[in-house]
Tab-separated table of C-alpha atoms in Angstrom:
chain	number	residue	atom	x	y	z
A	1	MET	CA	-156.578	71.442	-105.947
A	2	ASN	CA	-153.420	69.998	-108.295
A	3	ALA	CA	-152.183	66.345	-106.849
A	4	VAL	CA	-148.610	66.396	-106.066
A	5	PRO	CA	-146.400	64.518	-108.670
A	6	PRO	CA	-144.893	61.661	-107.511
A	7	MET	CA	-141.183	62.078	-106.198
A	8	THR	CA	-138.743	60.189	-108.346
A	9	MET	CA	-135.130	59.068	-107.117
A	10	PRO	CA	-132.260	60.336	-109.486
A	11	ALA	CA	-130.667	57.764	-111.579
A	12	SER	CA	-127.583	57.890	-109.736
A	13	ALA	CA	-129.308	57.465	-106.445
A	14	ALA	CA	-131.205	54.401	-107.877
A	15	ALA	CA	-128.012	52.870	-109.012
A	16	LEU	CA	-126.357	52.695	-105.821
A	17	PRO	CA	-126.257	49.147	-104.281
A	18	ALA	CA	-128.736	48.122	-101.270
A	19	ALA	CA	-126.679	48.436	-98.285
A	20	THR	CA	-125.658	45.281	-96.849
A	21	PRO	CA	-126.545	44.572	-93.304
A	22	ALA	CA	-123.040	44.035	-90.985
A	23	LYS	CA	-121.975	40.767	-90.541
A	24	VAL	CA	-122.857	39.439	-87.182
A	25	PRO	CA	-120.395	36.940	-85.336
A	26	SER	CA	-121.956	33.302	-85.169
A	27	ALA	CA	-122.514	32.466	-81.167
A	28	ALA	CA	-119.965	29.550	-81.461
A	29	TYR	CA	-117.240	32.086	-82.397
A	30	ALA	CA	-118.566	34.790	-79.914
A	31	LYS	CA	-118.216	32.400	-77.084
A	32	TRP	CA	-114.777	30.864	-78.560
A	33	LEU	CA	-113.872	34.950	-78.081
A	34	ALA	CA	-115.326	35.190	-74.608
A	35	ARG	CA	-113.302	31.845	-73.620
A	36	GLN	CA	-110.092	33.392	-74.876
A	37	ARG	CA	-110.590	36.493	-73.234
A	38	ARG	CA	-111.153	34.489	-69.861
A	39	GLU	CA	-108.317	32.511	-70.133
A	40	LYS	CA	-106.166	35.372	-70.902
A	41	THR	CA	-107.293	37.108	-67.741
A	42	LEU	CA	-106.921	33.870	-65.525
A	43	VAL	CA	-103.495	33.987	-66.911
A	44	LEU	CA	-102.505	37.645	-66.166
A	45	ALA	CA	-104.183	37.075	-62.449
A	46	SER	CA	-102.436	33.967	-61.837
A	47	ARG	CA	-98.948	35.459	-62.556
A	48	LEU	CA	-99.756	38.405	-60.348
A	49	LEU	CA	-100.956	36.024	-57.669
A	50	LEU	CA	-97.793	33.937	-58.131
A	51	LEU	CA	-95.622	37.063	-57.444
A	52	ALA	CA	-97.487	38.267	-54.866
A	53	ALA	CA	-97.208	34.613	-53.053
A	54	PHE	CA	-93.616	34.701	-53.442
A	55	PHE	CA	-92.897	38.254	-52.078
A	56	GLY	CA	-95.759	37.302	-49.184
A	57	LEU	CA	-93.732	34.147	-48.378
A	58	TRP	CA	-90.249	35.700	-48.484
A	59	GLU	CA	-91.607	38.354	-45.983
A	60	ILE	CA	-93.409	36.349	-43.585
A	61	LEU	CA	-89.962	33.696	-43.601
A	62	ALA	CA	-87.678	36.694	-42.772
A	63	LYS	CA	-89.925	38.172	-40.409
A	64	THR	CA	-90.271	35.356	-38.570
A	65	LYS	CA	-86.136	34.235	-38.506
A	66	VAL	CA	-87.039	30.983	-40.708
A	67	VAL	CA	-84.517	32.382	-42.633
A	68	ASN	CA	-81.626	34.848	-41.609
A	69	PRO	CA	-83.049	38.258	-42.406
A	70	MET	CA	-79.178	39.372	-42.467
A	71	LEU	CA	-78.442	37.045	-45.294
A	72	THR	CA	-81.725	37.488	-47.567
A	73	SER	CA	-83.186	41.005	-46.551
A	74	TYR	CA	-87.120	41.087	-47.020
A	75	PRO	CA	-89.409	42.925	-49.091
A	76	SER	CA	-90.582	45.434	-46.995
A	77	ALA	CA	-86.577	46.581	-46.426
A	78	LEU	CA	-86.035	46.769	-50.238
A	79	TRP	CA	-88.655	49.814	-51.107
A	80	PRO	CA	-86.516	52.311	-48.602
A	81	THR	CA	-83.333	50.982	-50.068
A	82	PHE	CA	-84.829	51.476	-53.867
A	83	VAL	CA	-86.177	54.997	-52.926
A	84	ASP	CA	-82.821	56.011	-51.124
A	85	LEU	CA	-80.601	54.773	-54.253
A	86	LEU	CA	-83.260	56.177	-56.477
A	87	HIS	CA	-82.837	60.004	-54.968
A	88	ASN	CA	-78.931	59.845	-54.523
A	89	GLY	CA	-78.790	58.554	-58.509
A	90	ASN	CA	-76.835	55.703	-58.245
A	91	LEU	CA	-79.706	53.459	-59.343
A	92	LEU	CA	-80.297	55.047	-62.419
A	93	THR	CA	-76.903	55.524	-63.297
A	94	HIS	CA	-76.135	51.861	-62.496
A	95	THR	CA	-79.191	50.756	-64.262
A	96	TRP	CA	-78.189	52.459	-67.134
A	97	ALA	CA	-74.971	51.066	-67.835
A	98	THR	CA	-75.954	47.838	-67.579
A	99	PHE	CA	-78.856	48.447	-69.942
A	100	LYS	CA	-76.872	50.084	-72.417
A	101	ALA	CA	-74.171	47.328	-72.511
A	102	THR	CA	-76.967	44.914	-72.818
A	103	VAL	CA	-78.576	46.399	-75.710
A	104	VAL	CA	-74.827	46.814	-77.267
A	105	GLY	CA	-73.969	43.562	-76.671
A	106	PHE	CA	-77.112	42.213	-77.951
A	107	VAL	CA	-77.185	44.304	-81.281
A	108	LEU	CA	-73.547	43.395	-81.983
A	109	SER	CA	-74.077	39.632	-81.385
A	110	MET	CA	-77.088	39.267	-83.597
A	111	VAL	CA	-75.846	41.324	-86.426
A	112	PHE	CA	-72.445	39.529	-86.387
A	113	GLY	CA	-73.995	36.284	-85.714
A	114	ILE	CA	-76.264	36.122	-88.346
A	115	ALA	CA	-73.466	37.612	-90.864
A	116	ILE	CA	-71.568	34.818	-89.870
A	117	ALA	CA	-74.252	31.965	-90.226
A	118	ALA	CA	-74.848	33.747	-93.437
A	119	GLY	CA	-71.083	33.148	-94.608
A	120	LEU	CA	-70.941	29.675	-93.697
A	121	TRP	CA	-74.315	28.816	-95.395
A	122	TRP	CA	-72.723	30.450	-98.470
A	123	SER	CA	-69.606	28.538	-98.404
A	124	ARG	CA	-70.008	24.851	-97.215
A	125	PHE	CA	-66.051	24.778	-97.502
A	126	ALA	CA	-65.938	27.180	-94.798
A	127	ASN	CA	-68.695	25.687	-92.751
A	128	LYS	CA	-66.377	22.281	-92.705
A	129	VAL	CA	-63.556	23.880	-91.308
A	130	LEU	CA	-64.810	26.508	-88.733
A	131	ASP	CA	-67.360	23.907	-87.139
A	132	PRO	CA	-65.395	22.097	-84.860
A	133	PHE	CA	-63.624	25.455	-83.757
A	134	LEU	CA	-67.199	27.276	-83.190
A	135	VAL	CA	-68.500	24.033	-81.019
A	136	VAL	CA	-65.297	24.121	-78.805
A	137	ALA	CA	-65.393	28.012	-78.695
A	138	ASN	CA	-69.075	27.785	-77.926
A	139	ALA	CA	-68.499	25.216	-74.951
A	140	MET	CA	-65.595	26.988	-73.349
A	141	PRO	CA	-66.646	28.799	-69.990
A	142	LYS	CA	-66.284	32.553	-71.179
A	143	ILE	CA	-65.749	33.807	-67.562
A	144	ALA	CA	-62.112	32.602	-68.335
A	145	PHE	CA	-62.183	35.448	-70.838
A	146	VAL	CA	-62.718	38.214	-68.327
A	147	PRO	CA	-58.905	38.966	-67.303
A	148	ILE	CA	-58.116	38.854	-71.290
A	149	PHE	CA	-60.434	41.124	-72.126
A	150	TYR	CA	-59.914	43.702	-69.174
A	151	ILE	CA	-56.679	43.627	-69.986
A	152	TRP	CA	-57.131	43.943	-74.134
A	153	LEU	CA	-60.117	46.252	-73.712
A	154	GLY	CA	-59.912	48.157	-70.373
A	155	SER	CA	-62.613	48.261	-67.567
A	156	GLU	CA	-65.443	49.480	-69.896
A	157	TYR	CA	-65.401	47.982	-73.043
A	158	SER	CA	-64.595	44.400	-71.478
A	159	VAL	CA	-68.221	44.517	-70.469
A	160	TYR	CA	-69.079	44.602	-73.695
A	161	GLY	CA	-66.903	41.811	-74.718
A	162	MET	CA	-68.304	39.432	-72.392
A	163	ALA	CA	-71.670	39.823	-73.319
A	164	VAL	CA	-70.774	39.479	-77.114
A	165	ALA	CA	-68.288	36.519	-76.162
A	166	ILE	CA	-71.540	34.565	-74.730
A	167	ALA	CA	-74.173	35.332	-76.998
A	168	ILE	CA	-72.484	35.464	-80.286
A	169	PHE	CA	-71.662	31.766	-80.990
A	170	VAL	CA	-75.253	30.327	-79.950
A	171	THR	CA	-76.364	32.951	-82.445
A	172	ILE	CA	-74.300	31.863	-85.150
A	173	MET	CA	-75.149	28.055	-84.917
A	174	VAL	CA	-78.946	28.448	-83.889
A	175	ALA	CA	-79.101	31.036	-87.188
A	176	TYR	CA	-77.030	28.499	-89.474
A	177	GLU	CA	-79.417	25.630	-88.592
A	178	GLY	CA	-82.170	27.821	-89.652
A	179	PHE	CA	-80.732	28.607	-92.704
A	180	GLN	CA	-80.004	24.969	-93.127
A	181	SER	CA	-83.761	24.070	-92.618
A	182	THR	CA	-85.111	26.323	-95.479
A	183	ASP	CA	-87.252	24.186	-97.831
A	184	PRO	CA	-84.941	23.083	-100.440
A	185	ASN	CA	-87.872	23.236	-102.999
A	186	LYS	CA	-88.501	26.810	-102.621
A	187	ILE	CA	-84.176	27.276	-102.983
A	188	LYS	CA	-84.504	25.024	-106.354
A	189	LEU	CA	-87.460	27.269	-107.491
A	190	ALA	CA	-85.649	30.362	-107.273
A	191	THR	CA	-82.368	29.154	-108.690
A	192	THR	CA	-84.716	27.917	-111.620
A	193	LEU	CA	-86.081	31.087	-112.343
A	194	GLY	CA	-82.694	32.647	-112.255
A	195	ALA	CA	-82.240	33.767	-108.844
A	196	SER	CA	-78.666	34.510	-108.025
A	197	ARG	CA	-77.390	32.810	-104.422
A	198	ALA	CA	-77.416	36.386	-102.959
A	199	GLN	CA	-81.182	36.716	-103.983
A	200	VAL	CA	-81.846	33.181	-102.761
A	201	LEU	CA	-80.498	34.096	-99.422
A	202	ARG	CA	-81.935	37.396	-99.138
A	203	MET	CA	-85.582	36.434	-100.619
A	204	VAL	CA	-85.558	32.835	-99.669
A	205	VAL	CA	-83.574	31.594	-96.819
A	206	LEU	CA	-83.500	34.781	-94.639
A	207	PRO	CA	-87.549	35.111	-94.644
A	208	GLY	CA	-87.830	31.246	-94.481
A	209	SER	CA	-85.620	31.366	-91.245
A	210	VAL	CA	-87.529	34.130	-88.964
A	211	PRO	CA	-89.099	31.743	-86.396
A	212	THR	CA	-85.539	30.425	-85.820
A	213	LEU	CA	-84.343	34.003	-85.753
A	214	ILE	CA	-87.044	34.554	-83.399
A	215	ALA	CA	-85.654	32.093	-81.092
A	216	ALA	CA	-82.156	33.412	-81.200
A	217	LEU	CA	-83.291	36.978	-80.340
A	218	LYS	CA	-85.240	35.412	-77.164
A	219	MET	CA	-81.975	33.684	-75.957
A	220	ASN	CA	-79.607	36.158	-77.071
A	221	ILE	CA	-81.045	39.192	-74.957
A	222	GLY	CA	-80.709	36.846	-71.974
A	223	LEU	CA	-77.334	35.746	-72.893
A	224	SER	CA	-76.110	39.403	-73.315
A	225	LEU	CA	-77.526	40.279	-69.975
A	226	VAL	CA	-75.579	37.450	-68.418
A	227	GLY	CA	-72.498	38.676	-70.179
A	228	VAL	CA	-72.695	41.918	-68.896
A	229	ILE	CA	-73.221	40.917	-65.293
A	230	VAL	CA	-70.452	38.474	-65.444
A	231	GLY	CA	-68.023	41.342	-66.663
A	232	GLU	CA	-69.308	43.893	-64.180
A	233	PHE	CA	-68.826	41.623	-61.293
A	234	GLN	CA	-64.989	41.139	-62.337
A	235	SER	CA	-63.735	44.484	-63.889
A	236	ALA	CA	-66.487	47.188	-64.041
A	237	SER	CA	-66.679	50.454	-61.974
A	238	GLU	CA	-70.665	50.791	-62.476
A	239	GLY	CA	-73.622	48.606	-63.243
A	240	LEU	CA	-76.102	46.648	-61.433
A	241	GLY	CA	-73.379	43.774	-61.398
A	242	PHE	CA	-71.037	45.992	-59.728
A	243	LEU	CA	-73.409	47.373	-57.122
A	244	ILE	CA	-74.156	43.560	-56.212
A	245	VAL	CA	-70.908	42.912	-55.805
A	246	ASN	CA	-69.975	46.114	-53.764
A	247	GLY	CA	-73.074	45.637	-51.579
A	248	SER	CA	-72.074	42.343	-50.717
A	249	GLN	CA	-68.451	43.303	-50.050
A	250	VAL	CA	-69.691	45.726	-47.192
A	251	PHE	CA	-72.419	42.963	-46.316
A	252	LYS	CA	-75.567	45.402	-47.290
A	253	LEU	CA	-77.691	42.686	-48.261
A	254	ASN	CA	-80.627	45.551	-49.054
A	255	ILE	CA	-78.639	46.662	-52.099
A	256	VAL	CA	-77.775	43.617	-53.182
A	257	MET	CA	-81.334	42.305	-53.379
A	258	THR	CA	-82.549	45.803	-54.633
A	259	ALA	CA	-80.254	45.280	-57.637
A	260	ILE	CA	-81.343	42.013	-58.185
A	261	VAL	CA	-85.111	42.907	-58.068
A	262	VAL	CA	-84.109	45.887	-60.775
A	263	LEU	CA	-82.350	43.007	-63.032
A	264	ALA	CA	-85.745	41.009	-63.048
A	265	LEU	CA	-87.565	43.939	-64.157
A	266	MET	CA	-85.141	45.020	-66.740
A	267	SER	CA	-85.546	41.319	-67.938
A	268	ALA	CA	-89.308	41.611	-67.926
A	269	LEU	CA	-88.827	44.807	-69.782
A	270	MET	CA	-86.871	43.456	-72.586
A	271	TYR	CA	-88.806	40.297	-72.833
A	272	LEU	CA	-91.844	42.417	-73.487
A	273	VAL	CA	-89.909	44.215	-75.977
A	274	ILE	CA	-88.789	40.637	-77.969
A	275	ALA	CA	-92.287	39.517	-77.906
A	276	ARG	CA	-93.711	42.597	-79.474
A	277	VAL	CA	-91.059	42.119	-82.130
A	278	GLU	CA	-92.004	38.663	-82.173
A	279	HIS	CA	-95.687	39.534	-83.102
A	280	HIS	CA	-95.129	41.909	-85.600
A	281	LEU	CA	-92.302	39.289	-87.488
A	282	ALA	CA	-95.162	36.638	-87.097
A	283	ARG	CA	-97.815	38.509	-88.843
A	284	ARG	CA	-95.439	39.893	-91.424
A	285	TYR	CA	-94.030	36.346	-92.584
A	286	GLY	CA	-95.893	33.905	-90.489
């Protein structure tokens, strides 16, 4: 009986490197990850517990007449009001009006605010001339502009005007401070390599100011919402601010408190969006 010849590996297979074992995280790193997950879960649970405690205490105080339910309403009365407003279409209409005005005011404030801040960084002479005017404009109570905007822009666009007026000056000042705090050595290096002032602004100053611009984003979204609500209090015919004023005038506190809860939910949603933007920018420029 002939012997079976030994099997030989192809040359290409023999040349393949041996499979490396998968890297296993160390015990210390695994414990750190588990601790981070536990902390994240604990933070979320604590937030939910605090929110439940707030609504529970509100309900108990109103039901036991410790506080006047005619003036504060109570959580169990808000749900029927919410459903009723949702079914007749008023809630979605007013919420969309406030949300749209807030987003428009936010975008305009950020775009024009950053552009003006860049102009002030570009021209030191312009900054020296305009700096006291910006400080005074930022310090002025913006509610004084409501009747002026109502006459100039009408009942609808005066709300956008208020949102921009409240948010833009803070954006200018915060963005300009971020531009000024850019590492001068990086600017000097770019200039030495032949970069123009526009290239320095685009490639050094703006990327270096990302943390400051993120802070401006966080402030601006809240300020824009405040401006919209102030404008709706005074002159609008729709929006959550209008719903709050209208409900208080007819003494329907359920409507007022429902609108305030919806405002809180809207603020939380916008905060989550800004947080995601911050996470993305931090990974890209951090």
